[in-house]
CSV table of C-alpha atoms and ligand atoms in Angstrom, one decimal:
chain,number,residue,atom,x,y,z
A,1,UNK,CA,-29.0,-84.6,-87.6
A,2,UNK,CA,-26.8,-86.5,-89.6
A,3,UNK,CA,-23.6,-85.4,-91.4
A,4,UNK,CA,-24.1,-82.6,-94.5
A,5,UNK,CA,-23.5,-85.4,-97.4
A,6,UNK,CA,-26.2,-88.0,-96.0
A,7,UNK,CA,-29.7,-88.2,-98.4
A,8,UNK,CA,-32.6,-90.3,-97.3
A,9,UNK,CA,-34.4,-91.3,-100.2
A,10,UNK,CA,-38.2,-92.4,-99.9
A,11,UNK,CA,-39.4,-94.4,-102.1
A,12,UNK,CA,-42.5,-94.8,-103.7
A,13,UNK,CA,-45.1,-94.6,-100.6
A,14,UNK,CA,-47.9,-93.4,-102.9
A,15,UNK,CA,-51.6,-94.2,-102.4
A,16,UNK,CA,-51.5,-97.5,-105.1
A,17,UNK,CA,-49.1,-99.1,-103.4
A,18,UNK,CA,-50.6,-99.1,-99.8
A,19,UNK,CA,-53.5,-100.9,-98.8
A,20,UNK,CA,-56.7,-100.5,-100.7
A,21,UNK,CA,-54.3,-99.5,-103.5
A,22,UNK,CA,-54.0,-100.9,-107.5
A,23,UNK,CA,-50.6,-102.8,-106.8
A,24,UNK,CA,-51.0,-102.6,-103.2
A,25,UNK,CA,-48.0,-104.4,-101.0
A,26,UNK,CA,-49.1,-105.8,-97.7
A,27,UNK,CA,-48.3,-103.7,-94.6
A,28,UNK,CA,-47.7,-100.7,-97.6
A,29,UNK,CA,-48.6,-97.5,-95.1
A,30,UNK,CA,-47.6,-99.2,-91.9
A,31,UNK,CA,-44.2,-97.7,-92.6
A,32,UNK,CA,-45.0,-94.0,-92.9
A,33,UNK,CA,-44.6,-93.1,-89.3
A,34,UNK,CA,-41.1,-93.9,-89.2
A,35,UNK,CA,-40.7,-92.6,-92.9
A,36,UNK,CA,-42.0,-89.1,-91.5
A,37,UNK,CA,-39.6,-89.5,-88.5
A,38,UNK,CA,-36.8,-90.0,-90.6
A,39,UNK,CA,-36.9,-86.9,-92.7
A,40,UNK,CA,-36.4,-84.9,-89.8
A,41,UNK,CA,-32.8,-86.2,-89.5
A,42,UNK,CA,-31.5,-86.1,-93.2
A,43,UNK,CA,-29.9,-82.8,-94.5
A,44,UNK,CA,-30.9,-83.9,-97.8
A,45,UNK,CA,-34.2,-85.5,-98.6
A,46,UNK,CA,-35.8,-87.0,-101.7
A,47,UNK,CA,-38.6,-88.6,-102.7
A,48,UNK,CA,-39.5,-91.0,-105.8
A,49,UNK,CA,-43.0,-91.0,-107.1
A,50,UNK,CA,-43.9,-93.5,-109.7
A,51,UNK,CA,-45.9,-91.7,-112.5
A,52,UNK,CA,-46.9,-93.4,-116.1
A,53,UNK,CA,-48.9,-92.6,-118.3
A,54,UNK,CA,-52.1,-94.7,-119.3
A,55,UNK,CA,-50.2,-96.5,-122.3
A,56,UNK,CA,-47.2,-97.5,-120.2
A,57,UNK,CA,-46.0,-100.6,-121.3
A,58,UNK,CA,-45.6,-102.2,-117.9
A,59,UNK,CA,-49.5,-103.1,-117.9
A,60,UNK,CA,-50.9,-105.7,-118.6
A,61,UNK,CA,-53.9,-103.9,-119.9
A,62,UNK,CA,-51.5,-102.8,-122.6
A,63,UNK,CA,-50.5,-106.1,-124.2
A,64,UNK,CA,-53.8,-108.1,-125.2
A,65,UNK,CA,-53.4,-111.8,-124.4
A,66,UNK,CA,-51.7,-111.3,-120.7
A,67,UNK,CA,-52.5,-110.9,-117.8
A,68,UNK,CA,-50.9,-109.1,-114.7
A,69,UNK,CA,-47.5,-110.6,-113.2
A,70,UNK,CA,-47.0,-112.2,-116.7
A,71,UNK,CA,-43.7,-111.0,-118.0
A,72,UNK,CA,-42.7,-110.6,-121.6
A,73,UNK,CA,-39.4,-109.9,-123.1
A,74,UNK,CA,-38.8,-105.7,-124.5
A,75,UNK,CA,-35.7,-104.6,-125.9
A,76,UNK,CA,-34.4,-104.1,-122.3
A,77,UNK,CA,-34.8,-106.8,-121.0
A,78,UNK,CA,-37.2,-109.0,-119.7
A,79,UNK,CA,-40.4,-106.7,-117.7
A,80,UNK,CA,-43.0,-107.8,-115.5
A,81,UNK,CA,-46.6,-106.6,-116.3
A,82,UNK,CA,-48.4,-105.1,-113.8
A,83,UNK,CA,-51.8,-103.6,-113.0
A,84,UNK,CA,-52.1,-100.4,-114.0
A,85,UNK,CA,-51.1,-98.0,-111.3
A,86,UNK,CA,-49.8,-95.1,-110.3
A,87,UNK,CA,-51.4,-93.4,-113.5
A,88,UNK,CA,-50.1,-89.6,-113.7
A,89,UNK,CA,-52.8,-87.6,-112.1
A,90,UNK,CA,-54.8,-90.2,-110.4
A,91,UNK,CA,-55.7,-90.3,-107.2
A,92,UNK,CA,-53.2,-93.7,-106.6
A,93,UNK,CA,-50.0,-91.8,-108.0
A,94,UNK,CA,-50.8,-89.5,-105.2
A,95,UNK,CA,-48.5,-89.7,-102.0
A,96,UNK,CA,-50.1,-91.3,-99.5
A,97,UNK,CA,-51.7,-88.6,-97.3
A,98,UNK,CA,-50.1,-89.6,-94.1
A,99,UNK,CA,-46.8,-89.0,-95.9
A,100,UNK,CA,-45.4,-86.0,-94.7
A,101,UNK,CA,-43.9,-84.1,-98.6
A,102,UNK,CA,-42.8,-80.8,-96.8
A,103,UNK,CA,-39.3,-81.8,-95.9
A,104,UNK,CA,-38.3,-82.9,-99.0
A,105,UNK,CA,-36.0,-81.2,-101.0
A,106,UNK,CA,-36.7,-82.7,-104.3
A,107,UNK,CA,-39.6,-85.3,-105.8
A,108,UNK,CA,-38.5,-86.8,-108.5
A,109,UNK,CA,-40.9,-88.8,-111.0
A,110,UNK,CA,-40.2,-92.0,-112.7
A,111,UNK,CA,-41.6,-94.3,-115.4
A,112,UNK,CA,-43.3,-91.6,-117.1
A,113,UNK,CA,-41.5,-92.7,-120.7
A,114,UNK,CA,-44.4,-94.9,-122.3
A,115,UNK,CA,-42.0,-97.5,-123.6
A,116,UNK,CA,-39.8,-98.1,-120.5
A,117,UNK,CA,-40.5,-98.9,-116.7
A,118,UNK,CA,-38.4,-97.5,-114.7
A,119,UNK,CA,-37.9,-99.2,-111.0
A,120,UNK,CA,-34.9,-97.4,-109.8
A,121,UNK,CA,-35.1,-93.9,-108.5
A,122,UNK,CA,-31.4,-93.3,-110.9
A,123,UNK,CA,-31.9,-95.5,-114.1
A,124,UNK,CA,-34.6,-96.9,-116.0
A,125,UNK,CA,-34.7,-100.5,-116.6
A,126,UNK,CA,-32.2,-100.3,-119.4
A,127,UNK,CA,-29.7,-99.4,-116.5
A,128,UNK,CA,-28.3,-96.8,-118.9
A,129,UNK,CA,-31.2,-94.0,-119.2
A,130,UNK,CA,-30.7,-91.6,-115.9
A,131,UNK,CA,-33.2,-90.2,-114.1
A,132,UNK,CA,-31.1,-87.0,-113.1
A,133,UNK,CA,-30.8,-88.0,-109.7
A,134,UNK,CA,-27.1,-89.1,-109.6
A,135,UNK,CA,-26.7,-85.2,-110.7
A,136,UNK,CA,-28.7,-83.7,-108.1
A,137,UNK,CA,-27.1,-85.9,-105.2
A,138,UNK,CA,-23.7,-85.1,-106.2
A,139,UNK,CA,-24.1,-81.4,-107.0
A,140,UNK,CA,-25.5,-81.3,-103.0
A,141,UNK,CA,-22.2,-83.4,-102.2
A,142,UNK,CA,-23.7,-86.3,-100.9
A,143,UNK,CA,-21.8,-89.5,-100.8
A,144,UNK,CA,-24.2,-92.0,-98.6
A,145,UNK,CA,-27.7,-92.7,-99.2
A,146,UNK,CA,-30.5,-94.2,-96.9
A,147,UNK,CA,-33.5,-95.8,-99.0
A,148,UNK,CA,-36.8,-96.6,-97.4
A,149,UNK,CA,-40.5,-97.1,-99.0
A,150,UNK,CA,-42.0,-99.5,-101.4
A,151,UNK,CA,-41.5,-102.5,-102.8
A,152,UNK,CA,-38.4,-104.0,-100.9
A,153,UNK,CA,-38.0,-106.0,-104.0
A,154,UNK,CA,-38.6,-103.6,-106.7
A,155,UNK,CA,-38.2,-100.1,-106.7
A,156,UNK,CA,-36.1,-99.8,-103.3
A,157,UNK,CA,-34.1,-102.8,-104.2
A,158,UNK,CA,-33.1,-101.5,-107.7
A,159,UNK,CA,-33.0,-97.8,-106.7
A,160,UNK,CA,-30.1,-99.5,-104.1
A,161,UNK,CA,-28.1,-101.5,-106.5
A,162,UNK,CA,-27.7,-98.5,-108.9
A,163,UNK,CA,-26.6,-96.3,-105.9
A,164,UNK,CA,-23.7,-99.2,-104.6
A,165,UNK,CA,-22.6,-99.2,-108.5
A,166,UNK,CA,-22.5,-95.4,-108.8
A,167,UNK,CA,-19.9,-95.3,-105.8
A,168,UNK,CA,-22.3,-94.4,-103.1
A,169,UNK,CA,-22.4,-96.0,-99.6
A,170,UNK,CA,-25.7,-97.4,-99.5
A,171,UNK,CA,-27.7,-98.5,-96.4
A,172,UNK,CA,-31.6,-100.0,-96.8
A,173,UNK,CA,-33.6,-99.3,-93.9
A,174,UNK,CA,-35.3,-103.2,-94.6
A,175,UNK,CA,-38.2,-102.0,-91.7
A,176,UNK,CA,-39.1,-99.0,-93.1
A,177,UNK,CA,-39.6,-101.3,-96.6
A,178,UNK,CA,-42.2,-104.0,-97.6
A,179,UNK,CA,-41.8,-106.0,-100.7
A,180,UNK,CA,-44.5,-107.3,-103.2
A,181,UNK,CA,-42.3,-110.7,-103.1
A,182,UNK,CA,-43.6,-112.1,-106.9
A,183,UNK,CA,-41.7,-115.9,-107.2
A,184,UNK,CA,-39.4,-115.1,-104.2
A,185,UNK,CA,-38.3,-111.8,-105.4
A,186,UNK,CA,-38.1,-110.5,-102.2
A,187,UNK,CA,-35.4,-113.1,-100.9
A,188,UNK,CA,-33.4,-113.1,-104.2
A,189,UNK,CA,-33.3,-109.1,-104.4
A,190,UNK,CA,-32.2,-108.8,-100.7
A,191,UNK,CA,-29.4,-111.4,-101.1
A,192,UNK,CA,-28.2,-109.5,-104.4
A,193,UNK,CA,-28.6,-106.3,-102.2
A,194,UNK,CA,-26.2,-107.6,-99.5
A,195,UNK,CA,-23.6,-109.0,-102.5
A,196,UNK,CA,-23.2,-105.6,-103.5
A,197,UNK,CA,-22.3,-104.4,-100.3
A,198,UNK,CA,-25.7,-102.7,-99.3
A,199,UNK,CA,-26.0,-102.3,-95.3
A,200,UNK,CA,-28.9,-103.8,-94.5
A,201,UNK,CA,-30.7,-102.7,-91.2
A,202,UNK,CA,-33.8,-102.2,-89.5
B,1,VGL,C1,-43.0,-100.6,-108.3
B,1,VGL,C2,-43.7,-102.3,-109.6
B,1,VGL,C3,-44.1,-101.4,-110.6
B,1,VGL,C4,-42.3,-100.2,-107.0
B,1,VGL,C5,-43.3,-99.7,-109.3
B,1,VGL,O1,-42.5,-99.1,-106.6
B,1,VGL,O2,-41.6,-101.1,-106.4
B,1,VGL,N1,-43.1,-101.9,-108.5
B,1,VGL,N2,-43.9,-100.1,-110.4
B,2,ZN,ZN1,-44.7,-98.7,-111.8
């Protein structure tokens, strides 16, 4: 077991993003073995489930004229469009069902605000809006964070930047990821992860 203030945070391995899925990433579910492994060693475990509702503004199907992987500019920032995915109560913002959910202490939803996405697992994509999760960790008295899950590039890279600028030490478990890699995301996100000081390992 590791030390009392270590959290493993899993994110995203829910049924749209593994194979067969609306946004699936390649290779999505070949990770969950070691995912379900890994939760056994964590005093702290938590994991992200992305969860909007059918208006969300990060689908395509919500802004007539595009077309998935387009981007547009919102008053955050600029936001890739995406299929719609992960819709509350479908069967695709389910957890994939080879995920083992019993050890976790906490499941926290994200992206469920109709005019924001939210990639990271702390902030939506204004960086400012929290998610509550920076409270829960610290109230537990954790200080170092694991991530694992899905998309490298998205949610597991962003969810790893806000934890390096919120003080935490941060390690990415880049094995137990795989990234969606839109326009070389996935090099340029793991780079930016290693200039912040994220560990990177298998
Ligand atoms: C994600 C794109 C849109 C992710 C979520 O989990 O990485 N990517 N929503
Ligand atoms: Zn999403």
């Amino acid at each position: 077991m590791r030390a009392a203030d270590q959290a493993l945070i899993v994110i995203d391995v829910q049924n749209d993003f593994c194979p067969g899925g609306a946004l699936a990433v390649a290779e999505g579910n070949v990770i969950i073995p070691r995912v379900n492994a890994l939760m056994a060693e964590f005093p702290v475990v938590v994991l992200t489930q992305d969860w909007h509702p059918p208006t969300h503004s990060s689908f395509a199907s919500n802004h007539p004229g595009k077309a998935a992987f387009d981007s547009v500019t919102m008053p955050y920032g600029e936001q890739t469009l995406w299929p719609d995915h992960c819709i509350q109560g479908s069967n695709g913002a389910l957890f994939h069902p080879a995920l083992r959910t019993d050890p976790a202490d906490l499941i926290i939803r994200k992206g469920f605000r109709p005019a924001i996405d939210s990639y990271s697992a702390f902030f939506e994509n204004d960086r400012t809006t929290p998610t509550g999760l920076e409270g829960y960790l610290r109230n537990r008295g954790v200080t170092g964070v694991t991530l694992v899950g899905l998309a490298t590039d998205y949610c597991v890279a962003y969810s790893a930047l806000d934890a390096a600028r919120l003080g935490f030490a941060v390690t990415v478990l880049l094995g137990v990821c795989r990234g969606i890699d839109l326009g070389g995301s996935l090099t340029r996100m793991v780079d930016q992860m290693r200039a912040a000081g994220v560990a990177l390992e298998d």
